[in-house]
XYZ file of C-alpha atoms in Angstrom:
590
model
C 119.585 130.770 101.358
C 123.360 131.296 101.934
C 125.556 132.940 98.973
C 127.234 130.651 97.752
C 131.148 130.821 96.747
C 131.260 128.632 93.288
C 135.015 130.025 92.964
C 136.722 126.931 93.219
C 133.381 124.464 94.026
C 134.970 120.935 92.898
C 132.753 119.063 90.545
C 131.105 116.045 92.363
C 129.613 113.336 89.990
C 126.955 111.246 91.710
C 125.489 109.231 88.910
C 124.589 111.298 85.751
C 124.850 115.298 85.114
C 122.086 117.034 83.373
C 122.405 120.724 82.850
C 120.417 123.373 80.791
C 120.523 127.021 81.120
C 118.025 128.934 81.894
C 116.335 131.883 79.951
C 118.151 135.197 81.174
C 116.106 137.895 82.619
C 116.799 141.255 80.870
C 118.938 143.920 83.550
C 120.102 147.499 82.946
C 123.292 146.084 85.174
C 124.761 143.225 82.844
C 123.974 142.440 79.489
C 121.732 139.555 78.302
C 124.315 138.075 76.573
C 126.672 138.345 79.755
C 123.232 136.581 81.630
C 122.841 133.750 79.314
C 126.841 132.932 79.227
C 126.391 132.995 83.287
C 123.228 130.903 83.375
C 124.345 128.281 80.998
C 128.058 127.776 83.124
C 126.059 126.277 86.286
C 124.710 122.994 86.349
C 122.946 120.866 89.232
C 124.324 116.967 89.505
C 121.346 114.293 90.645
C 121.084 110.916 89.818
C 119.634 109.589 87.090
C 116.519 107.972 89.353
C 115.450 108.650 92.456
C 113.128 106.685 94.576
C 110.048 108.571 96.535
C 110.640 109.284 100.198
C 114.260 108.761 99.692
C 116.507 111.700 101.297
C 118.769 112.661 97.986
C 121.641 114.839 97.965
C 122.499 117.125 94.797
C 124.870 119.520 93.537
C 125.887 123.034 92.461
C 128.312 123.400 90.262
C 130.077 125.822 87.913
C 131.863 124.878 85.229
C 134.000 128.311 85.247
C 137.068 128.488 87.859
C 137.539 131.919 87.565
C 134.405 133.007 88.018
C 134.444 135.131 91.226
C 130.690 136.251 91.830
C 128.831 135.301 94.561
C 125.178 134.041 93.784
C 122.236 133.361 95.861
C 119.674 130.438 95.813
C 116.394 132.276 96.084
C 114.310 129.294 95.638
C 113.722 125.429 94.534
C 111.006 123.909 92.016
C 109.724 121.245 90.579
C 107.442 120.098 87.500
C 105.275 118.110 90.067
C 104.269 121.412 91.294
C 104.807 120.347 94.441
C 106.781 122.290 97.270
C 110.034 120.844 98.111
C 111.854 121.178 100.983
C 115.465 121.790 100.137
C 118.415 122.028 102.750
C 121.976 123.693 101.650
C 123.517 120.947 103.860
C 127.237 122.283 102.553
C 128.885 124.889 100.481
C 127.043 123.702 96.584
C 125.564 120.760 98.566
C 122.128 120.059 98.910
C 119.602 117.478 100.107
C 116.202 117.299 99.887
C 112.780 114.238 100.492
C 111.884 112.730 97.108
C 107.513 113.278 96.450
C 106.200 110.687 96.765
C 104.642 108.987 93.765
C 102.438 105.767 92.697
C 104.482 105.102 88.879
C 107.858 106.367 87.417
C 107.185 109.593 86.603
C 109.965 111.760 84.973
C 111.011 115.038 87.093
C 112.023 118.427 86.643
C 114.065 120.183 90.021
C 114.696 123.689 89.454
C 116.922 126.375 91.076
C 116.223 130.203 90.851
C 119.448 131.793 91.489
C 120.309 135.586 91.962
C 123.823 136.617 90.947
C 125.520 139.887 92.606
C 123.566 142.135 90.572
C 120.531 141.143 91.429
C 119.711 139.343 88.364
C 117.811 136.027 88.314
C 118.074 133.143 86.105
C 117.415 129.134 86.246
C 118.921 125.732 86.569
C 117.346 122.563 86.186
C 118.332 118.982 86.086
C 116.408 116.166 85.114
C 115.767 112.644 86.670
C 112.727 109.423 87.019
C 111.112 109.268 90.490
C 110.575 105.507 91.118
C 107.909 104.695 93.599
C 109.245 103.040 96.800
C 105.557 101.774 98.193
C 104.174 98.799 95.391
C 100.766 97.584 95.524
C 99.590 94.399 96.447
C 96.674 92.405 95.494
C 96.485 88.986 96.823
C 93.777 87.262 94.806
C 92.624 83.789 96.709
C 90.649 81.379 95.177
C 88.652 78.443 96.537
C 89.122 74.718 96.205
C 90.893 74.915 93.130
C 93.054 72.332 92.420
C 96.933 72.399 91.127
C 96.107 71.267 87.582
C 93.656 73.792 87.240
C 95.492 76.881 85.941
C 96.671 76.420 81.940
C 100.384 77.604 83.126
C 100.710 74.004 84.554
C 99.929 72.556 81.531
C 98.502 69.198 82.813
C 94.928 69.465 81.432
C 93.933 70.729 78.127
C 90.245 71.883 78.919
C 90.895 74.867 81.355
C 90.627 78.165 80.058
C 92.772 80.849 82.015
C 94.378 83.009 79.769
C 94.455 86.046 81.853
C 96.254 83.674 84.735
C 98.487 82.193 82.604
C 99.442 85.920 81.310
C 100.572 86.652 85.163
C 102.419 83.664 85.130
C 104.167 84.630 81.582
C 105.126 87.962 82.779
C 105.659 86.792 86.363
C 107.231 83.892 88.579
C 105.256 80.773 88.670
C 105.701 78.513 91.592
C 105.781 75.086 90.799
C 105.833 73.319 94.282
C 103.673 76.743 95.970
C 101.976 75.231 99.166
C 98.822 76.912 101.136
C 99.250 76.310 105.035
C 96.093 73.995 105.457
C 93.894 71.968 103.312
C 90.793 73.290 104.226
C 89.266 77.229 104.268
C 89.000 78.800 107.569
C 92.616 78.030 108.576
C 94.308 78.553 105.522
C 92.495 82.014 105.093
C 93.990 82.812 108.396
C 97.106 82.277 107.889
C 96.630 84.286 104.212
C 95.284 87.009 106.324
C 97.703 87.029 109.334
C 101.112 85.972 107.564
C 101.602 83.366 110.385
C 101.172 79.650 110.995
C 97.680 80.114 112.011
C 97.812 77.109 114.753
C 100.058 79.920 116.476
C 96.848 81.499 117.269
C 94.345 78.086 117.524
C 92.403 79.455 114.436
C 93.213 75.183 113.556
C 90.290 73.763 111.296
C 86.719 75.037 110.200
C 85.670 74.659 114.375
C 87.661 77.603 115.208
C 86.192 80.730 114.237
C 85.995 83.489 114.437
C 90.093 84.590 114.533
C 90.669 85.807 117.590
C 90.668 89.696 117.971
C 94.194 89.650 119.178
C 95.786 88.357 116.466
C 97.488 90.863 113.894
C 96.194 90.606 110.473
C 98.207 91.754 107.460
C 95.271 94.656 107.280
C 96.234 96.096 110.140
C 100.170 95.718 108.952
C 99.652 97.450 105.639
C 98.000 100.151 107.088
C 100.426 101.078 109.699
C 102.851 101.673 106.787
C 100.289 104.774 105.150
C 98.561 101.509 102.975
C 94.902 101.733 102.357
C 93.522 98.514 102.708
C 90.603 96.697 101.260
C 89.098 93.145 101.256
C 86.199 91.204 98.684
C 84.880 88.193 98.678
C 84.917 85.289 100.864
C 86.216 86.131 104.351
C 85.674 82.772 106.477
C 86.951 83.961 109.893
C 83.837 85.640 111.378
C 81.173 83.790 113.927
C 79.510 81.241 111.960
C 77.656 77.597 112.255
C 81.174 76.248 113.003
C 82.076 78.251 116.143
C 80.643 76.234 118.495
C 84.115 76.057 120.578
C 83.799 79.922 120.746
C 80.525 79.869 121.874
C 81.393 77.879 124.910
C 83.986 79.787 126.128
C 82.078 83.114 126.071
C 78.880 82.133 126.942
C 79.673 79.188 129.136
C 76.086 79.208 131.142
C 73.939 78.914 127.917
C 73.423 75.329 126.219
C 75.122 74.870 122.954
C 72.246 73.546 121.693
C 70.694 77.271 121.651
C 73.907 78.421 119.574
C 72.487 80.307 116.164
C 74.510 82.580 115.035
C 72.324 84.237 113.385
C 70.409 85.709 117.005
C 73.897 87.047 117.853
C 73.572 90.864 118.500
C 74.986 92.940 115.833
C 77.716 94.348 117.173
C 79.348 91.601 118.346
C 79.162 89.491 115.073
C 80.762 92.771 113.715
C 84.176 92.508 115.823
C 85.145 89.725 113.738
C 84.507 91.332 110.365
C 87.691 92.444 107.886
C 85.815 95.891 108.519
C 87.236 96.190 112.642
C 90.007 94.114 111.812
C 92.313 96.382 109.364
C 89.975 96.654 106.362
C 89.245 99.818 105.304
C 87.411 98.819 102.207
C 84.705 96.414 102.227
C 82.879 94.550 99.978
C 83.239 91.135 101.943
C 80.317 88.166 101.264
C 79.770 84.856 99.236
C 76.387 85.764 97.206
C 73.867 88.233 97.243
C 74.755 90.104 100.526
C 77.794 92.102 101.065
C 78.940 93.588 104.036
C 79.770 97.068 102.249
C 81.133 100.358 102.306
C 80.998 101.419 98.672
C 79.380 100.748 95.613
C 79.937 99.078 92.741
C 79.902 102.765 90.838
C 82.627 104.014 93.321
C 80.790 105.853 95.629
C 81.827 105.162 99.081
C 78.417 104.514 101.533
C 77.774 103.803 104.957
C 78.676 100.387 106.491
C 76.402 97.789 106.135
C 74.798 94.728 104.867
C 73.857 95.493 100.884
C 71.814 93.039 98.205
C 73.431 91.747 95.334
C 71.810 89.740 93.276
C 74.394 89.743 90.152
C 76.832 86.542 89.475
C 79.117 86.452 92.710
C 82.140 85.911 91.112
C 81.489 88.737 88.851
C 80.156 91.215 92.062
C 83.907 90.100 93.525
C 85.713 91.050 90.448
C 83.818 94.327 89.809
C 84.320 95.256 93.601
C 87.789 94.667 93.591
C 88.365 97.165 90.292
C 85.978 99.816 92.232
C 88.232 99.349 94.410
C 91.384 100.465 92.488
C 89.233 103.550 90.992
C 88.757 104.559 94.380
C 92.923 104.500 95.611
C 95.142 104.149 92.615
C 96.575 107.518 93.999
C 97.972 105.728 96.838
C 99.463 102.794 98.010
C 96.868 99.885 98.836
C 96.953 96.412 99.843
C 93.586 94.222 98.560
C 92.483 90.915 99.374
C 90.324 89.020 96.303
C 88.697 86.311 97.448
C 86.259 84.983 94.811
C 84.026 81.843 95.891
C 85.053 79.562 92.953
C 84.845 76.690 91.860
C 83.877 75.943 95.592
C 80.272 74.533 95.489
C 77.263 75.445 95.291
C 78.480 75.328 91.900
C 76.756 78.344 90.083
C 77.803 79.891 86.199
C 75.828 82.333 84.131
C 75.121 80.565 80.435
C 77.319 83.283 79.147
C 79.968 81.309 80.639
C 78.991 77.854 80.414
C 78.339 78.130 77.006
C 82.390 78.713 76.446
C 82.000 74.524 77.534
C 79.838 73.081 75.346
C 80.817 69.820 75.389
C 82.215 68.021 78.238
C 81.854 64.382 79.983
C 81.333 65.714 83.272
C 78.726 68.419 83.809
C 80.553 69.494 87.163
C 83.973 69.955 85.243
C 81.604 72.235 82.544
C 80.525 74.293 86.108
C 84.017 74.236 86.961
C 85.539 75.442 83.657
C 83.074 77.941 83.712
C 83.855 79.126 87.136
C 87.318 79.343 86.710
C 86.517 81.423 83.596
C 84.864 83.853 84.718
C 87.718 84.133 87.928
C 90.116 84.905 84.916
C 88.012 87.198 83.608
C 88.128 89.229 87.158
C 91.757 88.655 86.425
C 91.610 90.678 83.282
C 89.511 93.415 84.383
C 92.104 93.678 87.383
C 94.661 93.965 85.575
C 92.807 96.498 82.966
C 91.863 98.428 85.649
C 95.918 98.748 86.760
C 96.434 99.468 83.516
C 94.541 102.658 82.954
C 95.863 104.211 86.305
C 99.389 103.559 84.724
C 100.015 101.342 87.876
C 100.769 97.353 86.947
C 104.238 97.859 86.773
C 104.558 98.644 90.651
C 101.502 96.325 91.921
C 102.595 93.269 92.488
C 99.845 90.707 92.196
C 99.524 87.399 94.091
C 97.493 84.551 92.404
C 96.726 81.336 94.766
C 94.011 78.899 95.846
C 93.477 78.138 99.496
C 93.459 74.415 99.633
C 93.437 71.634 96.887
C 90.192 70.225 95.103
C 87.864 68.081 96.863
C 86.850 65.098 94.481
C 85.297 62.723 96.806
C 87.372 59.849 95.663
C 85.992 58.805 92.939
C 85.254 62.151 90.992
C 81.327 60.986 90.802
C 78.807 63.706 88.669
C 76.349 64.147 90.609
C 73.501 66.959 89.486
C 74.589 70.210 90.005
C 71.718 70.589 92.946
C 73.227 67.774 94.964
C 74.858 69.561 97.845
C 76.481 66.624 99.654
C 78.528 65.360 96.166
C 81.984 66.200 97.493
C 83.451 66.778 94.307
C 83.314 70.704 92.674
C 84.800 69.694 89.389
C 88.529 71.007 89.543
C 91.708 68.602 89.922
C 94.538 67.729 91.818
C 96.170 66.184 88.867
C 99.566 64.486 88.507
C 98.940 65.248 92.945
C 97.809 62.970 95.406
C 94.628 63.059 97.706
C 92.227 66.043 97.713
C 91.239 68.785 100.307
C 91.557 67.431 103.758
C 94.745 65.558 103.253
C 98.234 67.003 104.000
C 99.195 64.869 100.727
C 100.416 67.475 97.986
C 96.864 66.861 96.666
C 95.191 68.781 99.527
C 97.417 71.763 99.984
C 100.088 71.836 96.881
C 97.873 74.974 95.140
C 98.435 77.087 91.943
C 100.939 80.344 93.230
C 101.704 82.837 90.829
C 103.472 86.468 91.282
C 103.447 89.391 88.791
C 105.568 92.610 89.505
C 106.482 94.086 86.564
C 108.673 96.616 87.918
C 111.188 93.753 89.694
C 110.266 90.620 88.778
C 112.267 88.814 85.740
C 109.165 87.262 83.182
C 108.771 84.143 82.675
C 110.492 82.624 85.714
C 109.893 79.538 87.744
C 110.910 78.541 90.893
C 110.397 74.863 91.805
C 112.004 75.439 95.231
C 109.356 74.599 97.951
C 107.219 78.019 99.475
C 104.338 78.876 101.272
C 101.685 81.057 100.995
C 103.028 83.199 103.772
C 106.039 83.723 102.143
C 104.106 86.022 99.802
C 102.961 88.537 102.375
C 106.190 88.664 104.087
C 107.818 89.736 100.723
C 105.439 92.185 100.383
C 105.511 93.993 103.192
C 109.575 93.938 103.353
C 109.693 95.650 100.471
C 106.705 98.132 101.671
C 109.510 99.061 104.733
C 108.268 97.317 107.246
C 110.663 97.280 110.293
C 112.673 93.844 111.485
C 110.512 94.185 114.089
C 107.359 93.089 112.022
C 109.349 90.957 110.286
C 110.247 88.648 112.944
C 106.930 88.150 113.941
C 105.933 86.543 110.464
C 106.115 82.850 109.498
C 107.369 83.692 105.943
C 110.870 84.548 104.063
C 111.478 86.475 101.209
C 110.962 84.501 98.081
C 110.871 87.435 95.525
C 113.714 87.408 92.830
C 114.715 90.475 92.082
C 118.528 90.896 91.724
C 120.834 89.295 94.332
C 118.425 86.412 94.750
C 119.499 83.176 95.695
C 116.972 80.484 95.937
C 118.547 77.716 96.784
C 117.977 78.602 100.297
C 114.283 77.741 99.977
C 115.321 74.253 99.697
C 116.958 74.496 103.326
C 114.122 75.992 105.719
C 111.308 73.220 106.899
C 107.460 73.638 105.612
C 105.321 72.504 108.115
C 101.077 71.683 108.772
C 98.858 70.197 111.166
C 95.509 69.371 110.422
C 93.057 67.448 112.298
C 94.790 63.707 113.058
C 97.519 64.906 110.292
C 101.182 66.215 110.264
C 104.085 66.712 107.874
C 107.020 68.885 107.169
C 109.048 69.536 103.950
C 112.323 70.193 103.726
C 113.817 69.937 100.198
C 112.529 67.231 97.995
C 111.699 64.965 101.183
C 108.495 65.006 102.835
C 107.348 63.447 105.901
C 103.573 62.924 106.919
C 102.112 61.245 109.651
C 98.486 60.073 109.675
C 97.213 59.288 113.292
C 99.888 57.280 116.138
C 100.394 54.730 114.187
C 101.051 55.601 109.698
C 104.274 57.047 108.830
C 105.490 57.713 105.611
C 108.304 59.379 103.893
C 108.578 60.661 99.914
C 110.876 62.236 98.126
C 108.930 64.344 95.960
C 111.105 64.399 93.314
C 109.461 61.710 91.771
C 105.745 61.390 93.440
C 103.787 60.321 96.695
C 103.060 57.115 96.827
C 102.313 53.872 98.882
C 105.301 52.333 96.335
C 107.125 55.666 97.004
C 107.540 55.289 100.821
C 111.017 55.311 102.027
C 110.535 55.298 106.070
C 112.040 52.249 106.296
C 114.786 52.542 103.979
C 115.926 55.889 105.170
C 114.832 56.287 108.746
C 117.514 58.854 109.616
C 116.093 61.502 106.838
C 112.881 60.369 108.746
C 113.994 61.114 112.427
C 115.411 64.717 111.128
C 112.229 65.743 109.874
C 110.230 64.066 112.555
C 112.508 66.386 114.719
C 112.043 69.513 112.927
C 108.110 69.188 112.930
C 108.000 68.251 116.798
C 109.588 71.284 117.974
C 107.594 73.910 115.489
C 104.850 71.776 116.892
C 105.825 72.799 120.375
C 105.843 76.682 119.609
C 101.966 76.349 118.307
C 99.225 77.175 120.761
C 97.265 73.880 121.259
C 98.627 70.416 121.176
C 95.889 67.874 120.234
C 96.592 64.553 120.812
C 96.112 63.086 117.253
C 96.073 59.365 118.709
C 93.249 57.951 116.569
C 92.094 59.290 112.646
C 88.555 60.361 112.118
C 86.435 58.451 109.626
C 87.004 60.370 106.728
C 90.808 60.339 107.410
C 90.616 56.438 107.462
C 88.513 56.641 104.135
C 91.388 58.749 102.537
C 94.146 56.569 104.307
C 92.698 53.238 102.725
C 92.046 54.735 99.376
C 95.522 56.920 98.559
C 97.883 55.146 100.728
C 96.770 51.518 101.052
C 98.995 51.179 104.021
């Protein structure tokens, strides 16, 4: 380093000063006493936090003016024991790149400095590094339905404390919507951060997702994220990809499609493991496509038996999974297979529900119990790395309950009884409808660190609005940005939600379309059904305002038909299928 000329060095005041001298070390040229009085006249000026990878400028300074010596920086510390990189940018003025770090963590910088007689002493200043890379955990449930979170408070026989805690410490959502009322293509759009009928991936027909498409995997770790993914995946080749199948193997019948004589590798291409995933422990029961163990040890890649309660295999895999990388930033996808059917609960659980009229709401309850229990352990798990306050955790279901009109209870073995036992309640219609009852889902966020407790935002958003505010603040670029569906919906300070009530909500689904925009909603059911709500009260067949306000009608109409335009196939939707008719007759009496 340069000497530096302190005679004169004005006193520059970024945020805070901290200053202690430093021992003096003993020197036949100057007294010890002389040292310490030198030593304890400098000072170093940094602010009072600092955020990791941030470029940060501090300062030299003496507090004597007529102090004419020249001294020497010999070298820079720090109490993370780290090496740091520090640049005399100007006379007293230095800069230099903030450690990275994955919680506060208090810091020590220390100069070594060598006066004109050669003798050394120290000093420090004191500030908090604040991590600049959070966490995320998105954790998706399946078919569970808007009442069914205790938060909402519109049943009193669910039991999700650990949920509720999010939402108590968190922002709760009240009108949060999922993109589609049905698995595949809301799990795309979950995965990608876009309208999935950008990229076709429509309904249940159209897996796998196409190999093109960007997932939020592949995002994360492009910005140094290690990524991982449990649970239910639902994009790969499976019994519904039939439309696939005849495009890439046009000369073979479709009646000789089984996915299950598909070579190998090819079924592979569409797993979270070759499409951004570093960490796998992807499946629905019993088999998991894997790469670690539930003990932590990482393993080769590869199909592994399970034979433990799914929902508890998700939840221990996903706190393996924070052993493994609380040292570094991660992104993980939680996708637990509850209280989709078949329903399945250990008697540990179900005998929390002892007594209930409906054996398939006892499932249910149980179910969702034991998804809240992965919630705890999650969190636990945070906890002991010292990391919750910078992970910010997503809580949402992909699509509303299916109760097959009528809610019948049907023995648990009955696999074509449409209901699982969760509800929709005060919402209308169930999976399959764009009616709030298919695709109005529970949506909760937890970040400690920049979220105000407590909160709720009844402002319509979308699930993709959750990955978009993620990875903005993980840095990615406008770029990326731009090429998302989503807008920022965290509020951390400067927020101002009442735009959420001005940008359109929109979904397509088989013969089906709507778009929100404020507290009006138009859907569309087949050529010739129209109706128009304002949600402010509830949907309804008495509730339909298309006649009485057919410009609010024709602006929305608008709005969907040219997002409509933008999406990559354009069905016709000039009839409804059978079941839509069903649903039609039943919810909307027309």
């Amino acid at each position: 380093m340069d000497a530096i000329k302190l005679l004169g060095l004005s006193f520059l005041v970024l945020m805070s000063v901290f200053s202690c001298g430093g021992e003096s070390q003993p020197s036949s040229q100057q007294p010890p006493s002389d040292q310490n009085r030198l030593g304890s006249s400098y000072s170093i000026d940094l602010a009072q936090e600092i955020t990791s990878d941030a470029t940060v400028f501090l300062t030299l300074n003496s507090s004597q003016a007529n102090n004419t010596q020249n001294v020497t920086v010999e070298s820079w510390s720090s109490s993370l024991n780290e090496p740091l990189d520090v640049v005399n940018t100007s006379e007293g003025i230095f800069n230099f790149t903030v450690p990275q770090v994955r919680k506060t963590t208090p810091f020590t910088i220390t100069a070594t400095l060598v006066d004109e007689s050669g003798s050394k002493f120290t000093v420090s200043a004191q500030s908090l590094i604040v991590p600049s890379k959070p966490n995320l955990i998105v954790i998706f449930t399946d078919d569970q339905g808007y009442a069914d979170v205790g938060a909402h408070n519109v049943v009193n026989d669910i039991e999700t404390p650990n949920i509720d805690k999010l939402a108590a410490n968190g922002v709760l959502f009240s009108n949060g919507y999922i993109t589609a009322p049905q698995c595949t293509p809301s799990r795309a759009g979950m995965i990608t951060g876009m309208y999935q009928q950008r990229f076709g991936v429509d309904d249940n027909r159209y897996t796998p997702i196409p190999k093109n498409v960007v997932t939020m995997g592949e995002r994360f770790s492009d910005l140094g994220y290690t990524t991982g993914l449990v649970g239910k995946w639902h994009l790969e080749i499976d019994q519904n990809s039939k439309p696939w199948f005849r495009e890439n193997f046009p000369d073979t019948p479709i009646g000789e499609f089984n996915p299950g004589k598909l070579p190998s590798s090819l079924k592979e291409q569409f797993y979270p493991s070759s499409l951004g995933y570093k960490y796998n422990y992807f499946g629905y029961a019993n088999r998991y496509w894997a790469n670690y163990d539930l003990e932590g040890n990482k393993t080769q890649l590869g199909w592994v038996n399970n034979s433990d309660y799914r929902l508890d295999v998700v939840s221990d895999a996903a706190s393996q999974f924070i052993d493994i990388n609380h040292d570094e930033p991660f992104y993980l996808h939680v996708a637990h297979y509850a209280p989709h059917v078949p329903l399945e609960a250990t008697e540990d659980y179900l005998s929390l529900f002892p007594e209930q009229t409906s054996n398939r709401r006892r499932y249910a309850l149980a179910m969702m119990y034991a998804v809240d229990s992965g919630v705890g352990s999650i969190v636990s798990k945070l906890e002991e790395h010292g990391i919750l306050d910078n992970t910010i955790i997503a809580f949402i279901s992909d699509n509303g309950a299916p109760i097959g009109l009528d809610f019948t209870d049907a023995p648990i073995s009955e696999k074509k009884e449409a209901w699982n036992g969760s509800l929709n309640t005060p919402l209308l219609g169930e999976k399959g409808m764009l009616t709030d009852g298919g695709i109005k889902v529970p949506f909760i966020v937890h970040w400690p660190d920049k979220l105000q407790t407590n909160t709720v935002i009844e402002e319509p958003v979308i699930s993709l609005d959750v990955l978009y505010s993620a990875i903005k603040v993980a840095g990615a670029t406008e770029d990326t940005l731009s090429e998302l569906d989503g807008v920022d919906i965290f509020p951390t300070e400067g927020f101002n939600k009442n735009y959420l009530s001005e940008r359109p909500l929109f979904w397509r689904f088989w013969n089906q379309s709507a778009v929100r925009l404020g507290k009006y909603k138009y859907l569309r059911m087949g050529p010739d059904y129209e109706f128009l709500f304002d949600l402010s009260s509830e949907e309804s067949s008495s509730n339909n305002l298309i006649s009485n306000m057919p410009e609010k009608a024709a602006e929305l109409r608008s709005l969907y038909e040219q997002w409509n335009a933008e999406m990559l196939r354009q069905p016709q939707q000039d009839s409804l299928n059978s079941q839509e008719r069903v649903w039609l007759s039943f919810y909307l009496t027309p």
